[in-house]
Structure formats: structure tokens, C-alpha cells
């Protein structure tokens, strides 16, 4: 067998073709590949980027030999990935770094990086013969699951914290045909419920404890490294909620390094909102304990108090000599307004990266001469309400001018605006 599910703690191994999310010891599982990347395979990957035919149009499945070996007919691909890298001098100046890039995962089909994991998890659900797929979600996982389940002809059931999912994400999840359980409780509660339900009912669970999700999300990093011609940046900065991405990034880097694709390891900086900062607290305590909090933040995508991927993510930070930082809601929303006004745009959680990076530069942890890449995890339209909210949307609302339908009023307004310019 070329792929095995292996416990991240006790190293017990399991067959990937049987449904299982955790080890008998209770820890998470990781899909391990028995072979690395030969020169011939690396050349194939390079060739596919140029041609982009069929499955190679997916930035996930272009790396399929080390993501999941599945028959092509089983693969449920939108396609996804091949997101772009942006450089904006104004944002570099704000962070205090001249070599700063943004990889925009909001350019995925449903507007967040979740599609990268979902294409693999739903493919696996199909191979395992499951008819119902389920997740708990702060909104983006549910939107992504709904889309891929629709494509695969599976029934999607999503557990959402009632009243805490943005209008854009809820509408999208419903549009693709998912059934929603609006749980009176937070995300952490919803996740407990869906884990229990999947154990009892056989619904296939696609939260980021699912090791196949992690395999798909690895390709954010591999694609980024390929974009940089496999010259690793000094830092990769990511928002951190349930820590699936932080875990996936560690695995992607560990494998790329072990397989000789890169010759140095970038350091991973995971950034949390200060109202949802259990991982930051664990980090400042030297990872001696796993902390839990009751989460509250404007960045709903990372409003998570008890991240399930804690162990795997700790390994990422330790192995890459990484750091964990926190930013306040005001700090992240200020960074978001700059990202939005640079024309790039992102959802609130994504902006933690820029706000956190600026802090790390100020603290002298990141040097101004280093190269950093921030991962923007979601699209600006994912949270339309915050953009005009009382707390954070006043500046935007002030640029709506309601006028009488006369050319005099138009001339007057344009005259005023030309003075501003
Ligand atoms: C899911 C999500 C996150 C958090 O990712 P984790 O893997 O749970 O840490 C951050 N930003 C956005 C936009 C998301 O959808
Ligand atoms: Zn184990």
C-alpha cells in the first residue's frame, strides 16, 4: 500500500479505505505517503502547470500522486486552486516589509481555501460509498461542502452556530442545496454534535479532523512554492481558528523539505483574534497545555475556542521554528480596510495575517529584509454586513451619497470629490 493512515501520537496505522477519523488512542490521523517525489515526478508536476488539461486544471489534483491516489473517475473536482499572488506596496509599507506577497485563497470556486480540502474529502466520501456528508462550520466549510456534495450527488448536512454565520456564507450554503441544523450554541458545541452524529449514523464527517481535508489544503503551500520556483520564503503567515490550515502547512513543508523540493523551511506564523486565542495562549505557555476559551470576535471564520487540530498545529510551529501571535478586532479590521482599499479585498479573518505580521515586525521577530507571504483565506463578499456595520462600516457608508436625480446635484458632488483627489 502506498498510502496509510497513521496516528500523529502513537504511530498506529490504519487502512485509508475504511471510515475512521481518529486513532484508537483518541489522537488525529495523518495520511502518509510511502514514497517521496522523484526527479521525474517533479518534472511531471512542472509540465502540468504549463498545460493545465483535464484534472491538471485543479491546483490540488495537479499534485495528485502525493495528495490521494484515486481513480480519475472518482475525483470530484470543481476544479479549484491556482489562486494568484499579489504584491501591493501600500500593504508592504504598513507591515514594514518590502518583500511581501499575498496568496488569495478567496479565489477558489466557493470563495475560500476550504475548497482545497473539500475536493479531496468529498472524493474520499464517494469512494467509501457514503451517501450523507456532514460538517460543523462557521460558514465557509458549509458553503464548500454544499457545492461539492451537489456536484457528487450526495446529501450535505451542516451544523451551524445559530445567528453567527454571515449572510453571504449562509445564503451560499443554502443555494447549493445543503440542509442546515442551526445549533443554539457556538461552533465548538456544533462540532461536538456532528462528531457524535457521524459516529452513530455513518454520515461522513468532513471537518478538518478529517485527514483527507489536510491533504488537499497542503497544496496551498506546494502551489505557492511552485509559484516561487521552489525558493522558500522566510515566513508564511496564516490566520488560525480550528488550526486545520496550520496543520496542513506544516505537513506540506515537512514533506517538501524531506523530499528535496525545498532546501530550507519557511517559518510559519499563525495569527489568532485576541477574543479567540487558545492557541496563542498555549504558545506563550510553551505549549505545556492545550487551552480553551469561549470565543468572541468579529472575524467569525475563526470564532473557535477549542481547536481540534491543536496537536498537529503545535508540531507545525515547533518544526518550522514558527510563532503564534494575536491581534484585536480593531487591529484586524484596520488591516482589512487597507487590504480592501488596495483593491485586493478579503474577509475579516484573512486580515489577521497583515495585522499580525506588522506586530511581528515591530517586535523584531520578523526582519524588514525578509520575504513573507500572507495567506488570504476568504473573499471580501463572504461578510458583506461588516462592511457597512455601525462599528466598522462608517467610513464605507460615508461614501454613499444619496442625491436628487438632477445634473446640478451630480455636478456639485463631483466638484467636491475632485477637490478630495
Ligand atoms: C476556516 C477559515 C479560517 C480558519 O482556518 P483553520 O484551518 O480552521 O485554522 C480562516 N479564515 C477563513 C476565511 C476560513 O474560512
Ligand atoms: Zn494513536
Coordinates of C-alpha atoms and ligand atoms in Angstrom, one line a residue:
X1 CA 0.0 0.0 0.0
X2 CA 1.4 3.4 -0.9
X3 CA -0.8 5.4 1.5
X4 CA -1.5 4.7 5.1
X5 CA -3.4 6.5 7.9
X6 CA -1.0 7.0 10.7
X7 CA -1.7 8.2 14.3
X8 CA 0.1 11.5 14.9
X9 CA 0.8 10.4 18.5
X10 CA 1.2 6.6 18.9
X11 CA 2.1 5.8 15.2
X12 CA -0.6 3.1 14.9
X13 CA -1.6 2.6 11.3
X14 CA -5.0 2.1 9.6
X15 CA -6.4 1.3 6.2
X16 CA -7.5 4.5 4.4
X17 CA -10.3 2.6 2.6
X18 CA -12.1 2.1 5.9
X19 CA -14.0 5.1 7.5
X20 CA -12.1 6.3 10.5
X21 CA -11.2 9.8 11.7
X22 CA -9.2 9.2 14.9
X23 CA -6.8 6.6 16.3
X24 CA -8.0 4.1 19.0
X25 CA -5.8 6.2 21.3
X26 CA -8.0 9.2 20.5
X27 CA -5.5 11.3 18.5
X28 CA -5.8 12.5 15.0
X29 CA -4.7 10.6 11.9
X30 CA -2.5 11.7 9.1
X31 CA -2.3 10.3 5.5
X32 CA 1.3 9.2 5.0
X33 CA 2.8 8.6 1.5
X34 CA 5.4 5.8 1.3
X35 CA 7.3 7.5 -1.5
X36 CA 8.8 10.9 -2.0
X37 CA 9.0 13.0 -5.1
X38 CA 11.4 11.7 -7.8
X39 CA 13.0 14.0 -10.4
X40 CA 10.6 12.5 -13.0
X41 CA 7.6 13.3 -10.8
X42 CA 8.8 16.8 -10.1
X43 CA 9.2 17.3 -13.9
X44 CA 5.6 16.0 -14.5
X45 CA 4.3 18.5 -11.9
X46 CA 6.1 21.3 -13.7
X47 CA 4.8 20.2 -17.1
X48 CA 1.2 20.1 -15.8
X49 CA 1.4 23.7 -14.7
X50 CA 2.1 24.7 -18.3
X51 CA -0.5 22.6 -20.0
X52 CA -3.4 22.6 -17.4
X53 CA -5.6 20.0 -19.2
X54 CA -8.3 17.9 -17.5
X55 CA -7.6 17.2 -13.9
X56 CA -4.4 19.4 -14.1
X57 CA -6.7 22.4 -14.2
X58 CA -7.0 21.8 -10.5
X59 CA -4.2 23.3 -8.3
X60 CA -5.0 20.4 -5.9
X61 CA -5.0 17.4 -8.2
X62 CA -2.1 18.6 -10.2
X63 CA -0.1 17.2 -7.2
X64 CA -2.4 14.1 -7.0
X65 CA 0.4 11.5 -6.7
X66 CA 1.2 12.9 -3.2
X67 CA -2.3 14.0 -2.3
X68 CA -4.5 11.0 -2.8
X69 CA -4.2 8.2 -5.3
X70 CA -7.8 7.7 -6.5
X71 CA -9.1 6.6 -9.9
X72 CA -9.8 9.7 -12.0
X73 CA -13.4 8.8 -12.4
X74 CA -13.9 9.1 -8.6
X75 CA -12.4 12.5 -8.3
X76 CA -14.9 15.4 -7.5
X77 CA -13.1 18.5 -8.7
X78 CA -14.7 21.9 -9.5
X79 CA -11.7 22.5 -10.4
X80 CA -10.1 24.5 -7.6
X81 CA -6.8 26.1 -6.7
X82 CA -4.4 28.0 -9.0
X83 CA -5.0 31.2 -6.9
X84 CA -2.9 34.3 -7.5
X85 CA -0.1 36.0 -5.7
X86 CA -0.4 39.8 -5.2
X87 CA 2.1 42.4 -4.2
X88 CA 0.9 45.9 -3.0
X89 CA 3.5 48.5 -2.0
X90 CA 1.0 50.2 0.4
X91 CA 0.5 46.9 2.3
X92 CA 4.2 46.2 2.5
X93 CA 4.8 49.7 3.9
X94 CA 2.1 49.1 6.5
X95 CA 3.7 45.8 7.6
X96 CA 7.2 47.3 7.4
X97 CA 8.4 44.8 4.9
X98 CA 9.4 45.4 1.3
X99 CA 9.2 41.8 0.0
X100 CA 5.6 41.0 1.0
X101 CA 3.1 38.8 -1.0
X102 CA -0.5 37.8 -0.6
X103 CA -1.8 34.5 -1.9
X104 CA -5.5 34.9 -2.3
X105 CA -7.3 31.7 -1.5
X106 CA -10.6 33.6 -1.7
X107 CA -10.2 33.0 -5.4
X108 CA -11.3 29.4 -5.0
X109 CA -14.7 28.3 -6.5
X110 CA -16.8 29.0 -3.4
X111 CA -14.6 31.9 -2.2
X112 CA -12.4 30.3 0.4
X113 CA -9.5 27.8 0.8
X114 CA -11.9 25.2 2.2
X115 CA -12.5 24.0 -1.4
X116 CA -8.9 22.6 -1.5
X117 CA -9.7 20.2 1.3
X118 CA -13.2 19.6 0.3
X119 CA -12.4 18.3 -3.2
X120 CA -10.3 15.6 -1.5
X121 CA -12.7 14.8 1.4
X122 CA -15.8 14.5 -0.9
X123 CA -13.8 12.4 -3.4
X124 CA -13.0 10.1 -0.5
X125 CA -16.6 10.1 0.7
X126 CA -17.7 8.9 -2.7
X127 CA -15.0 6.2 -2.8
X128 CA -16.1 5.0 0.6
X129 CA -19.7 4.7 -0.6
X130 CA -21.1 7.3 1.9
X131 CA -24.4 9.0 0.9
X132 CA -24.5 11.7 3.5
X133 CA -21.7 14.1 4.2
X134 CA -21.7 16.4 7.3
X135 CA -19.7 19.2 9.0
X136 CA -19.9 21.8 11.6
X137 CA -19.0 25.2 10.2
X138 CA -18.6 28.9 10.8
X139 CA -19.8 29.2 7.2
X140 CA -17.1 28.6 4.7
X141 CA -16.7 24.8 5.2
X142 CA -20.5 24.5 4.9
X143 CA -20.6 26.5 1.6
X144 CA -17.8 24.5 0.2
X145 CA -19.2 21.1 1.3
X146 CA -22.6 22.1 -0.1
X147 CA -21.1 22.8 -3.5
X148 CA -19.0 19.6 -3.7
X149 CA -21.8 17.4 -2.4
X150 CA -24.1 18.9 -5.0
X151 CA -21.6 18.0 -7.7
X152 CA -21.1 14.5 -6.4
X153 CA -24.8 13.9 -5.9
X154 CA -24.5 13.4 -2.1
X155 CA -26.7 14.9 0.7
X156 CA -25.0 17.6 2.7
X157 CA -26.0 18.3 6.3
X158 CA -24.3 21.2 8.0
X159 CA -24.3 22.2 11.7
X160 CA -24.0 26.0 12.1
X161 CA -23.9 28.1 15.2
X162 CA -27.3 29.8 15.1
X163 CA -27.0 33.6 14.3
X164 CA -23.2 33.5 14.0
X165 CA -22.8 32.8 10.3
X166 CA -22.5 35.7 7.9
X167 CA -25.4 36.3 5.5
X168 CA -23.1 35.6 2.4
X169 CA -22.0 32.2 3.7
X170 CA -25.5 31.1 4.8
X171 CA -27.1 32.1 1.6
X172 CA -24.4 30.3 -0.4
X173 CA -24.7 27.1 1.7
X174 CA -28.5 27.1 1.1
X175 CA -28.1 27.9 -2.6
X176 CA -26.0 24.8 -3.3
X177 CA -28.7 22.7 -1.6
X178 CA -27.4 21.8 1.9
X179 CA -29.6 21.1 4.9
X180 CA -28.8 23.3 7.8
X181 CA -29.0 22.5 11.5
X182 CA -28.9 25.9 13.2
X183 CA -27.5 24.9 16.6
X184 CA -28.2 27.1 19.6
X185 CA -24.6 27.2 20.8
X186 CA -21.2 28.1 19.4
X187 CA -19.0 26.3 16.8
X188 CA -17.3 24.2 19.3
X189 CA -20.6 22.8 20.5
X190 CA -21.7 22.2 16.9
X191 CA -18.5 20.3 16.2
X192 CA -19.1 18.0 19.2
X193 CA -22.6 17.3 18.0
X194 CA -21.6 16.5 14.4
X195 CA -18.7 14.2 15.6
X196 CA -21.2 12.3 17.7
X197 CA -23.7 12.1 14.9
X198 CA -21.2 10.9 12.4
X199 CA -20.0 8.1 14.7
X200 CA -23.6 7.0 15.2
X201 CA -25.2 7.5 11.8
X202 CA -22.3 6.8 9.4
X203 CA -22.6 10.3 7.9
X204 CA -19.2 11.1 6.5
X205 CA -17.5 13.9 8.6
X206 CA -15.5 16.4 6.6
X207 CA -14.3 18.8 9.3
X208 CA -10.6 19.4 9.4
X209 CA -10.0 16.4 11.8
X210 CA -10.6 14.5 8.5
X211 CA -7.1 13.7 7.3
X212 CA -8.1 14.0 3.6
X213 CA -9.0 17.6 4.1
X214 CA -5.5 18.3 5.3
X215 CA -4.0 16.5 2.2
X216 CA -5.9 19.0 -0.1
X217 CA -5.0 22.0 1.9
X218 CA -1.3 21.1 1.7
X219 CA -1.4 22.3 -1.9
X220 CA -1.8 25.9 -0.9
X221 CA 1.8 25.7 0.2
X222 CA 3.0 23.5 -2.7
X223 CA 1.4 25.8 -5.3
X224 CA 2.9 28.8 -3.5
X225 CA 6.3 27.2 -3.5
X226 CA 6.0 26.3 -7.2
X227 CA 5.0 29.9 -7.9
X228 CA 8.2 31.0 -6.3
X229 CA 10.1 28.3 -8.3
X230 CA 10.6 26.3 -5.1
X231 CA 12.6 29.0 -3.4
X232 CA 11.1 29.1 0.0
X233 CA 10.1 32.4 1.5
X234 CA 11.3 33.3 5.1
X235 CA 7.8 33.4 6.5
X236 CA 4.3 32.1 5.7
X237 CA 1.6 33.9 7.7
X238 CA -1.9 32.3 8.2
X239 CA -5.0 33.1 10.2
X240 CA -5.6 30.3 12.8
X241 CA -9.0 29.1 14.0
X242 CA -9.6 25.3 14.2
X243 CA -5.9 25.0 13.1
X244 CA -6.5 22.8 10.1
X245 CA -4.5 25.1 7.8
X246 CA -1.7 25.5 10.3
X247 CA -1.5 21.7 10.4
X248 CA -1.7 21.2 6.7
X249 CA 1.0 23.9 6.1
X250 CA 3.4 22.0 8.5
X251 CA 2.8 18.7 6.7
X252 CA 3.3 20.4 3.3
X253 CA 6.5 21.9 4.4
X254 CA 7.8 18.8 6.1
X255 CA 7.2 16.7 3.1
X256 CA 8.6 19.3 0.6
X257 CA 11.7 19.5 2.7
X258 CA 12.1 15.8 3.2
X259 CA 11.6 15.1 -0.5
X260 CA 14.2 17.7 -1.6
X261 CA 11.7 20.1 -3.2
X262 CA 13.0 23.0 -1.0
X263 CA 16.3 23.3 0.8
X264 CA 15.1 25.5 3.7
X265 CA 12.0 25.5 5.8
X266 CA 10.0 28.8 5.9
X267 CA 8.8 29.7 9.4
X268 CA 5.0 29.6 9.9
X269 CA 3.3 32.5 11.8
X270 CA -0.2 31.6 12.9
X271 CA -2.3 34.6 13.9
X272 CA -5.4 34.5 16.1
X273 CA -8.0 37.1 17.0
X274 CA -7.5 38.0 20.7
X275 CA -11.0 37.1 21.5
X276 CA -10.5 33.5 20.2
X277 CA -6.8 32.9 21.1
X278 CA -6.4 29.5 22.8
X279 CA -3.5 28.6 20.5
X280 CA -1.8 31.9 21.2
X281 CA -2.2 31.2 25.0
X282 CA -0.8 27.7 24.6
X283 CA 2.2 29.0 22.6
X284 CA 3.0 31.7 25.2
X285 CA 2.9 28.9 27.8
X286 CA 5.5 27.0 25.9
X287 CA 2.8 24.5 24.6
X288 CA 2.7 22.9 28.0
X289 CA -1.1 22.8 28.0
X290 CA -3.9 22.9 25.4
X291 CA -6.0 26.0 26.3
X292 CA -9.7 26.5 25.7
X293 CA -11.6 29.8 25.6
X294 CA -15.2 31.0 25.0
X295 CA -14.6 32.6 21.6
X296 CA -15.8 36.1 20.5
X297 CA -14.5 38.0 17.6
X298 CA -15.8 40.0 14.6
X299 CA -13.8 37.5 12.4
X300 CA -16.5 34.8 12.5
X301 CA -14.4 32.3 10.4
X302 CA -12.0 31.9 13.4
X303 CA -14.5 32.3 16.2
X304 CA -13.4 29.0 17.7
X305 CA -12.4 28.4 21.3
X306 CA -11.3 24.7 21.4
X307 CA -9.4 23.9 18.2
X308 CA -9.4 20.2 17.3
X309 CA -6.1 20.3 15.4
X310 CA -4.1 21.6 18.4
X311 CA -1.6 18.7 18.4
X312 CA -0.8 18.8 14.7
X313 CA -0.6 22.6 14.7
X314 CA 1.8 22.6 17.6
X315 CA 4.1 20.3 15.6
X316 CA 4.0 22.8 12.7
X317 CA 5.1 25.7 14.9
X318 CA 7.8 23.7 16.6
X319 CA 9.1 22.1 13.5
X320 CA 9.3 25.4 11.5
X321 CA 10.6 27.5 14.4
X322 CA 7.3 29.4 13.9
X323 CA 5.4 31.7 16.2
X324 CA 1.8 32.4 17.2
X325 CA 0.6 36.0 17.5
X326 CA -2.8 37.6 18.4
X327 CA -4.5 40.8 17.1
X328 CA -7.5 42.6 18.4
X329 CA -10.7 43.0 16.3
X330 CA -9.8 46.7 15.8
X331 CA -6.3 45.8 14.6
X332 CA -7.6 43.1 12.1
X333 CA -10.4 45.3 10.8
X334 CA -8.0 48.2 10.3
X335 CA -5.7 45.8 8.3
X336 CA -8.7 44.6 6.4
X337 CA -9.7 48.2 5.3
X338 CA -6.2 48.6 3.9
X339 CA -6.3 45.3 2.0
X340 CA -9.8 46.2 0.7
X341 CA -8.7 49.6 -0.4
X342 CA -5.6 48.3 -2.1
X343 CA -8.1 46.6 -4.4
X344 CA -7.3 43.1 -3.3
X345 CA -10.1 42.7 -0.6
X346 CA -10.6 39.8 1.8
X347 CA -12.9 38.7 4.7
X348 CA -12.1 39.8 8.2
X349 CA -10.3 36.6 9.4
X350 CA -7.9 36.8 6.5
X351 CA -6.7 40.3 7.5
X352 CA -5.3 38.8 10.8
X353 CA -2.3 38.0 8.6
X354 CA -1.3 41.6 7.8
X355 CA -2.1 42.9 11.3
X356 CA -0.2 40.1 12.9
X357 CA 2.8 40.4 10.5
X358 CA 3.1 44.1 11.3
X359 CA 3.2 43.3 15.0
X360 CA 5.9 40.7 14.4
X361 CA 8.0 43.2 12.5
X362 CA 7.5 45.8 15.3
X363 CA 8.6 43.2 17.9
X364 CA 11.7 42.4 15.8
X365 CA 10.7 38.8 15.3
X366 CA 10.3 39.3 11.5
X367 CA 13.1 41.3 9.9
X368 CA 12.2 44.1 7.4
X369 CA 14.5 42.5 4.8
X370 CA 12.8 39.1 5.0
X371 CA 10.3 37.7 2.4
X372 CA 6.9 36.9 3.7
X373 CA 3.7 35.5 2.2
X374 CA 0.3 36.1 3.8
X375 CA -2.4 33.7 3.0
X376 CA -5.7 35.5 2.5
X377 CA -8.2 32.7 3.3
X378 CA -11.6 34.2 2.1
X379 CA -13.2 36.5 -0.3
X380 CA -14.3 40.1 0.5
X381 CA -18.0 39.3 -0.3
X382 CA -18.2 36.5 2.4
X383 CA -19.0 39.1 5.0
X384 CA -20.9 41.9 3.3
X385 CA -22.6 43.1 6.6
X386 CA -19.4 44.1 8.4
X387 CA -18.6 46.4 5.5
X388 CA -21.5 48.7 6.4
X389 CA -21.8 47.9 10.1
X390 CA -22.1 50.6 12.8
X391 CA -18.8 49.5 14.3
X392 CA -16.6 49.0 11.3
X393 CA -18.5 50.3 8.3
X394 CA -18.9 54.0 9.0
X395 CA -16.1 55.0 6.6
X396 CA -17.6 52.9 3.8
X397 CA -21.1 54.2 4.4
X398 CA -19.8 57.8 4.4
X399 CA -19.0 57.2 0.7
X400 CA -22.7 56.6 -0.2
X401 CA -24.2 60.0 -1.4
X402 CA -27.9 59.9 -1.9
X403 CA -28.9 62.7 -4.3
X404 CA -31.8 64.1 -6.2
X405 CA -31.9 63.0 -9.8
X406 CA -30.6 66.2 -11.3
X407 CA -27.5 67.1 -13.2
X408 CA -26.9 70.0 -10.8
X409 CA -26.6 67.7 -7.8
X410 CA -24.2 65.4 -9.8
X411 CA -22.1 68.3 -10.7
X412 CA -21.9 69.6 -7.2
X413 CA -20.9 66.1 -5.8
X414 CA -18.3 65.5 -8.5
X415 CA -16.9 69.0 -7.8
X416 CA -16.5 68.2 -4.2
X417 CA -14.9 64.8 -5.0
X418 CA -12.4 66.3 -7.4
X419 CA -11.1 68.6 -4.6
X420 CA -10.5 65.4 -2.5
X421 CA -8.5 63.8 -5.2
Ligands
LIG1 C1 -11.8 28.2 8.0 C2 -11.2 29.6 7.9 C3 -10.1 30.0 8.7 C4 -9.5 29.2 9.7 O1 -8.8 28.1 9.3 P1 -8.5 26.9 10.3 O2 -7.9 25.9 9.4 O3 -9.8 26.5 10.9 O4 -7.5 27.4 11.3 C5 -9.6 31.3 8.4 N1 -10.1 32.1 7.5 C6 -11.2 31.7 6.7 C7 -11.7 32.7 5.8 C8 -11.8 30.5 6.9 O5 -12.8 30.1 6.2
LIG2 ZN1 -2.8 6.7 18.4

